[in-house]
Amino acid sequence: MLLRIAALAATMMALVVAPAFAQKGAATLEMDADGEVQIAPDGHVSDYRLQSKLGPTLSALVDGDVRGWRFDPILIDGKPVVAKTAMHIRLKAQPRGEPDDYAVQILSVSFGGPQRSSGMRPPKYPEAAVRAGIGAKVLLSLRLDETGKVIEIQPYQTSLNRRAASEAEAEHWRREFEKVSVAAARTWHYDLSETVNGKPIGTSAMAPIVFSLNGIGMHAPTPGEWTAYLPGPVHPAPWVNSARVASADDLASTPDGQALSMDSRFHLKDNVIGKAL
């Protein structure tokens, strides 16, 4: 569906990181939105709530599309049950040639991402890394029980923001960042977002932690600024579905402070990625 509305462009443009160089023509816009869906035993969406504040036109488009989704029924002891989950959706608005003329489509969607509880303390920035001017992005594999408590942790991948003199030195810095990340994560508690037959269920998740010399937690770069990382080795956790990790296109873009579920029970019957609203 085409949107000829300046308000959409203005709202979405505010959330886009501008490139560091000028470009001609209209920009492709992207926006994240969060919501909650409940599915009936037959897999249709029986309830839906959009938590992000979108403009009325865009909100109506998202609402109308989500309510038409169909999921594989979720089974308990072989019987389908009512289930509820959090939804994170990324939208793209592509210019169509005329001013304020955009085609909106779904770029990605994920379910079941747990949220950090209030009061969770971030890890302490390693003092030696501060002196050396090194930052990092640590991806942690977490396993959560049905109360949201972190019961197992393994660093999945640590990427540095600058090249070390040798692989041995790079591994030293990766271990320093991983050590403080794991120590902090042991104290964390998450608010679970999936319930099956009215009961919360445990999950495995991938959680990023960003160490920036401007402060921990500043995942998004300043407009006009590129952020580069040198990927470190991958260490898969035994409790995480490796196929799910491999297919998680949104893993790299998961914001600091959020977590991406690795074993959500919610699976769409039809692929909605790239679908026009």
Short mmCIF file of C-alpha atoms in Angstrom, two decimals:
data_model
loop_
_atom_site.label_atom_id
_atom_site.label_comp_id
_atom_site.label_asym_id
_atom_site.label_seq_id
_atom_site.Cartn_x
_atom_site.Cartn_y
_atom_site.Cartn_z
CA MET A 1 0.00 0.00 0.00
CA LEU A 2 1.29 3.47 -0.85
CA LEU A 3 1.39 6.25 1.68
CA ARG A 4 1.33 9.87 0.55
CA ILE A 5 1.73 11.44 3.93
CA ALA A 6 4.43 13.81 5.12
CA ALA A 7 3.88 12.86 8.76
CA LEU A 8 5.02 9.30 8.08
CA ALA A 9 8.22 10.45 6.45
CA ALA A 10 8.96 12.92 9.24
CA THR A 11 8.30 10.38 12.00
CA MET A 12 10.34 7.62 10.46
CA MET A 13 13.17 9.89 9.32
CA ALA A 14 13.76 10.91 12.92
CA LEU A 15 14.62 7.30 13.76
CA VAL A 16 17.01 6.69 10.88
CA VAL A 17 20.77 7.04 11.33
CA ALA A 18 21.85 9.46 8.62
CA PRO A 19 24.82 8.45 6.46
CA ALA A 20 28.09 10.32 6.72
CA PHE A 21 27.81 11.60 3.16
CA ALA A 22 25.16 13.42 1.16
CA GLN A 23 22.94 11.46 -1.18
CA LYS A 24 20.51 12.54 -3.84
CA GLY A 25 16.85 11.62 -3.76
CA ALA A 26 14.58 10.45 -0.97
CA ALA A 27 15.95 8.17 1.73
CA THR A 28 14.73 4.68 2.51
CA LEU A 29 13.21 4.87 5.98
CA GLU A 30 13.26 2.24 8.72
CA MET A 31 11.36 2.05 11.99
CA ASP A 32 11.10 -0.42 14.88
CA ALA A 33 7.81 -1.17 16.62
CA ASP A 34 6.93 -3.41 19.55
CA GLY A 35 3.67 -5.11 20.36
CA GLU A 36 2.05 -8.16 21.91
CA VAL A 37 0.05 -10.89 20.21
CA GLN A 38 -2.16 -13.63 21.57
CA ILE A 39 -3.06 -16.63 19.46
CA ALA A 40 -6.03 -18.95 19.78
CA PRO A 41 -5.71 -22.75 19.80
CA ASP A 42 -6.23 -22.79 16.02
CA GLY A 43 -3.32 -20.35 15.51
CA HIS A 44 -5.22 -17.19 14.52
CA VAL A 45 -4.49 -13.88 16.29
CA SER A 46 -7.19 -13.54 18.95
CA ASP A 47 -5.78 -10.37 20.53
CA TYR A 48 -3.17 -7.81 19.57
CA ARG A 49 -1.78 -4.68 21.21
CA LEU A 50 0.69 -2.24 19.70
CA GLN A 51 2.92 -0.77 22.41
CA SER A 52 4.97 1.61 20.25
CA LYS A 53 3.42 4.96 19.45
CA LEU A 54 2.98 5.19 15.71
CA GLY A 55 1.03 7.66 13.63
CA PRO A 56 -2.65 6.70 13.13
CA THR A 57 -2.23 5.77 9.46
CA LEU A 58 0.81 3.56 10.02
CA SER A 59 -0.66 2.09 13.19
CA ALA A 60 -3.80 1.07 11.29
CA LEU A 61 -1.70 -0.58 8.57
CA VAL A 62 0.32 -2.61 11.08
CA ASP A 63 -2.78 -3.50 13.09
CA GLY A 64 -4.68 -4.69 10.04
CA ASP A 65 -1.82 -6.86 8.84
CA VAL A 66 -0.92 -8.46 12.20
CA ARG A 67 -4.53 -9.42 12.93
CA GLY A 68 -4.51 -11.46 9.74
CA TRP A 69 -1.42 -13.51 10.63
CA ARG A 70 -1.72 -17.25 11.19
CA PHE A 71 0.59 -19.23 13.48
CA ASP A 72 1.31 -22.91 13.93
CA PRO A 73 -0.81 -23.96 16.94
CA ILE A 74 1.14 -24.30 20.19
CA LEU A 75 0.67 -27.69 21.80
CA ILE A 76 0.75 -28.86 25.40
CA ASP A 77 0.56 -32.65 25.76
CA GLY A 78 -0.56 -32.78 22.15
CA LYS A 79 -3.44 -30.33 22.62
CA PRO A 80 -3.48 -26.78 21.17
CA VAL A 81 -3.67 -23.99 23.77
CA VAL A 82 -3.93 -20.21 24.01
CA ALA A 83 -0.52 -18.52 24.03
CA LYS A 84 0.83 -14.97 24.15
CA THR A 85 4.15 -13.41 23.13
CA ALA A 86 5.96 -10.13 22.56
CA MET A 87 6.54 -9.06 18.97
CA HIS A 88 9.31 -6.87 17.56
CA ILE A 89 8.81 -5.70 14.00
CA ARG A 90 11.04 -3.60 11.73
CA LEU A 91 9.38 -1.64 8.96
CA LYS A 92 10.84 -0.14 5.80
CA ALA A 93 9.35 2.69 3.75
CA GLN A 94 10.68 2.78 0.19
CA PRO A 95 10.33 6.01 -1.86
CA ARG A 96 8.29 5.60 -5.04
CA GLY A 97 9.48 8.63 -6.99
CA GLU A 98 7.05 11.35 -5.94
CA PRO A 99 7.35 13.55 -2.82
CA ASP A 100 6.05 11.80 0.31
CA ASP A 101 5.12 8.71 -1.73
CA TYR A 102 6.25 5.58 0.13
CA ALA A 103 5.58 1.87 -0.06
CA VAL A 104 5.75 0.34 3.43
CA GLN A 105 6.82 -3.26 3.98
CA ILE A 106 7.93 -5.59 6.76
CA LEU A 107 11.71 -5.88 6.99
CA SER A 108 11.93 -8.35 9.90
CA VAL A 109 9.87 -9.71 12.77
CA SER A 110 10.80 -11.65 15.90
CA PHE A 111 8.89 -13.08 18.86
CA GLY A 112 9.47 -13.78 22.52
CA GLY A 113 12.31 -11.38 23.30
CA PRO A 114 12.66 -11.12 27.12
CA GLN A 115 13.09 -7.66 28.64
CA ARG A 116 15.60 -6.71 31.32
CA SER A 117 13.96 -6.03 34.66
CA SER A 118 14.39 -2.60 36.18
CA GLY A 119 17.46 -2.14 38.35
CA MET A 120 19.68 -4.51 36.36
CA ARG A 121 23.23 -3.21 36.63
CA PRO A 122 25.44 -3.02 33.53
CA PRO A 123 28.93 -4.51 33.69
CA LYS A 124 31.87 -2.43 34.80
CA TYR A 125 34.06 -1.18 31.97
CA PRO A 126 37.53 -2.78 32.33
CA GLU A 127 39.85 0.00 33.48
CA ALA A 128 42.75 -1.26 31.37
CA ALA A 129 40.51 -1.13 28.26
CA VAL A 130 39.58 2.46 29.07
CA ARG A 131 43.24 3.42 29.27
CA ALA A 132 43.93 1.59 26.00
CA GLY A 133 40.97 3.27 24.29
CA ILE A 134 39.32 -0.04 23.34
CA GLY A 135 35.58 -0.70 23.06
CA ALA A 136 33.69 -3.90 22.32
CA LYS A 137 30.37 -5.55 21.65
CA VAL A 138 29.78 -8.77 23.59
CA LEU A 139 27.01 -11.17 22.60
CA LEU A 140 25.99 -13.42 25.48
CA SER A 141 24.08 -16.68 25.15
CA LEU A 142 21.69 -16.87 28.10
CA ARG A 143 19.37 -19.54 29.43
CA LEU A 144 16.48 -18.32 31.56
CA ASP A 145 14.21 -20.34 33.81
CA GLU A 146 10.45 -19.86 34.05
CA THR A 147 10.93 -16.99 36.55
CA GLY A 148 13.25 -15.05 34.22
CA LYS A 149 16.39 -15.79 36.24
CA VAL A 150 19.63 -16.27 34.29
CA ILE A 151 20.76 -19.83 35.01
CA GLU A 152 23.43 -20.35 32.33
CA ILE A 153 25.72 -17.94 30.47
CA GLN A 154 28.25 -18.32 27.69
CA PRO A 155 29.91 -15.60 25.63
CA TYR A 156 28.84 -16.24 22.02
CA GLN A 157 30.99 -13.68 20.24
CA THR A 158 33.01 -10.63 21.23
CA SER A 159 33.97 -8.00 18.67
CA LEU A 160 36.49 -5.23 19.29
CA ASN A 161 36.23 -1.73 17.86
CA ARG A 162 39.92 -1.56 16.93
CA ARG A 163 42.57 -3.93 15.65
CA ALA A 164 45.00 -5.36 18.19
CA ALA A 165 48.73 -5.86 17.50
CA SER A 166 48.28 -9.65 17.48
CA GLU A 167 45.61 -12.31 17.85
CA ALA A 168 46.93 -13.05 21.35
CA GLU A 169 46.40 -9.43 22.36
CA ALA A 170 42.92 -9.40 20.77
CA GLU A 171 41.99 -12.54 22.68
CA HIS A 172 43.22 -10.92 25.90
CA TRP A 173 40.88 -7.96 25.42
CA ARG A 174 37.99 -10.21 24.42
CA ARG A 175 38.41 -12.20 27.64
CA GLU A 176 38.51 -8.98 29.70
CA PHE A 177 35.20 -7.77 28.27
CA GLU A 178 33.62 -11.23 28.53
CA LYS A 179 34.67 -11.63 32.18
CA VAL A 180 32.90 -8.47 33.36
CA SER A 181 29.89 -9.19 31.12
CA VAL A 182 29.37 -12.68 32.53
CA ALA A 183 29.80 -11.41 36.11
CA ALA A 184 27.09 -8.80 35.58
CA ALA A 185 24.73 -11.19 33.78
CA ARG A 186 24.81 -13.62 36.71
CA THR A 187 22.83 -11.04 38.70
CA TRP A 188 20.30 -10.24 35.98
CA HIS A 189 16.62 -11.05 35.91
CA TYR A 190 14.38 -10.78 32.86
CA ASP A 191 10.69 -10.16 32.40
CA LEU A 192 9.53 -13.05 30.22
CA SER A 193 7.22 -12.22 27.35
CA GLU A 194 5.80 -15.61 26.39
CA THR A 195 3.06 -17.49 28.19
CA VAL A 196 1.60 -20.84 27.18
CA ASN A 197 -1.79 -21.79 28.58
CA GLY A 198 -1.45 -18.85 30.98
CA LYS A 199 1.94 -19.84 32.40
CA PRO A 200 5.33 -18.16 31.69
CA ILE A 201 7.94 -20.37 30.08
CA GLY A 202 11.71 -20.26 30.24
CA THR A 203 13.74 -19.47 27.17
CA SER A 204 17.20 -19.07 25.72
CA ALA A 205 18.23 -15.67 24.40
CA MET A 206 21.05 -13.70 22.88
CA ALA A 207 21.85 -10.43 24.65
CA PRO A 208 24.29 -7.78 23.40
CA ILE A 209 26.38 -5.60 25.68
CA VAL A 210 28.08 -2.59 24.12
CA PHE A 211 31.18 -1.04 25.69
CA SER A 212 31.73 2.46 24.38
CA LEU A 213 34.20 5.05 25.60
CA ASN A 214 31.20 7.38 25.67
CA GLY A 215 29.52 5.03 28.12
CA ILE A 216 28.13 1.50 28.26
CA GLY A 217 24.77 1.06 26.60
CA MET A 218 25.21 3.49 23.70
CA HIS A 219 24.46 0.97 20.98
CA ALA A 220 23.30 3.34 18.27
CA PRO A 221 25.97 5.54 16.70
CA THR A 222 25.59 9.29 16.56
CA PRO A 223 23.86 10.41 13.34
CA GLY A 224 26.48 10.61 10.61
CA GLU A 225 28.89 8.31 12.46
CA TRP A 226 29.85 4.82 11.39
CA THR A 227 30.56 2.18 14.06
CA ALA A 228 32.92 -0.65 13.10
CA TYR A 229 33.68 -3.89 14.92
CA LEU A 230 36.20 -6.66 14.24
CA PRO A 231 34.28 -9.93 14.82
CA GLY A 232 35.83 -12.43 17.19
CA PRO A 233 35.46 -16.24 17.19
CA VAL A 234 32.01 -17.74 17.67
CA HIS A 235 31.40 -20.06 20.65
CA PRO A 236 27.94 -21.71 20.33
CA ALA A 237 26.18 -22.59 23.57
CA PRO A 238 24.86 -26.18 23.81
CA TRP A 239 21.37 -25.01 24.81
CA VAL A 240 20.92 -22.69 21.81
CA ASN A 241 19.48 -23.89 18.51
CA SER A 242 22.35 -23.32 16.07
CA ALA A 243 19.96 -23.18 13.11
CA ARG A 244 18.01 -20.39 14.82
CA VAL A 245 21.21 -18.39 15.39
CA ALA A 246 22.27 -18.85 11.77
CA SER A 247 18.91 -17.58 10.51
CA ALA A 248 18.70 -14.62 12.91
CA ASP A 249 19.23 -11.74 10.50
CA ASP A 250 18.22 -9.33 13.27
CA LEU A 251 20.87 -10.59 15.71
CA ALA A 252 23.46 -7.97 14.80
CA SER A 253 20.91 -5.17 15.04
CA THR A 254 19.52 -6.14 18.46
CA PRO A 255 19.87 -3.00 20.61
CA ASP A 256 21.93 -2.98 23.78
CA GLY A 257 19.53 -3.56 26.68
CA GLN A 258 17.29 -5.96 24.76
CA ALA A 259 17.51 -9.69 24.12
CA LEU A 260 16.56 -11.84 21.14
CA SER A 261 14.77 -15.10 21.89
CA MET A 262 16.46 -18.14 20.42
CA ASP A 263 13.66 -20.65 20.96
CA SER A 264 10.33 -18.89 20.72
CA ARG A 265 7.46 -21.32 20.21
CA PHE A 266 5.69 -18.85 17.93
CA HIS A 267 6.09 -19.63 14.23
CA LEU A 268 4.18 -17.95 11.43
CA LYS A 269 2.57 -20.20 8.83
CA ASP A 270 3.37 -17.72 6.06
CA ASN A 271 6.52 -15.69 5.48
CA VAL A 272 5.68 -12.02 6.04
CA ILE A 273 9.18 -10.63 5.39
CA GLY A 274 9.04 -8.21 2.48
CA LYS A 275 5.24 -8.11 2.60
CA ALA A 276 3.74 -4.75 1.65
CA LEU A 277 1.31 -3.20 4.13
#
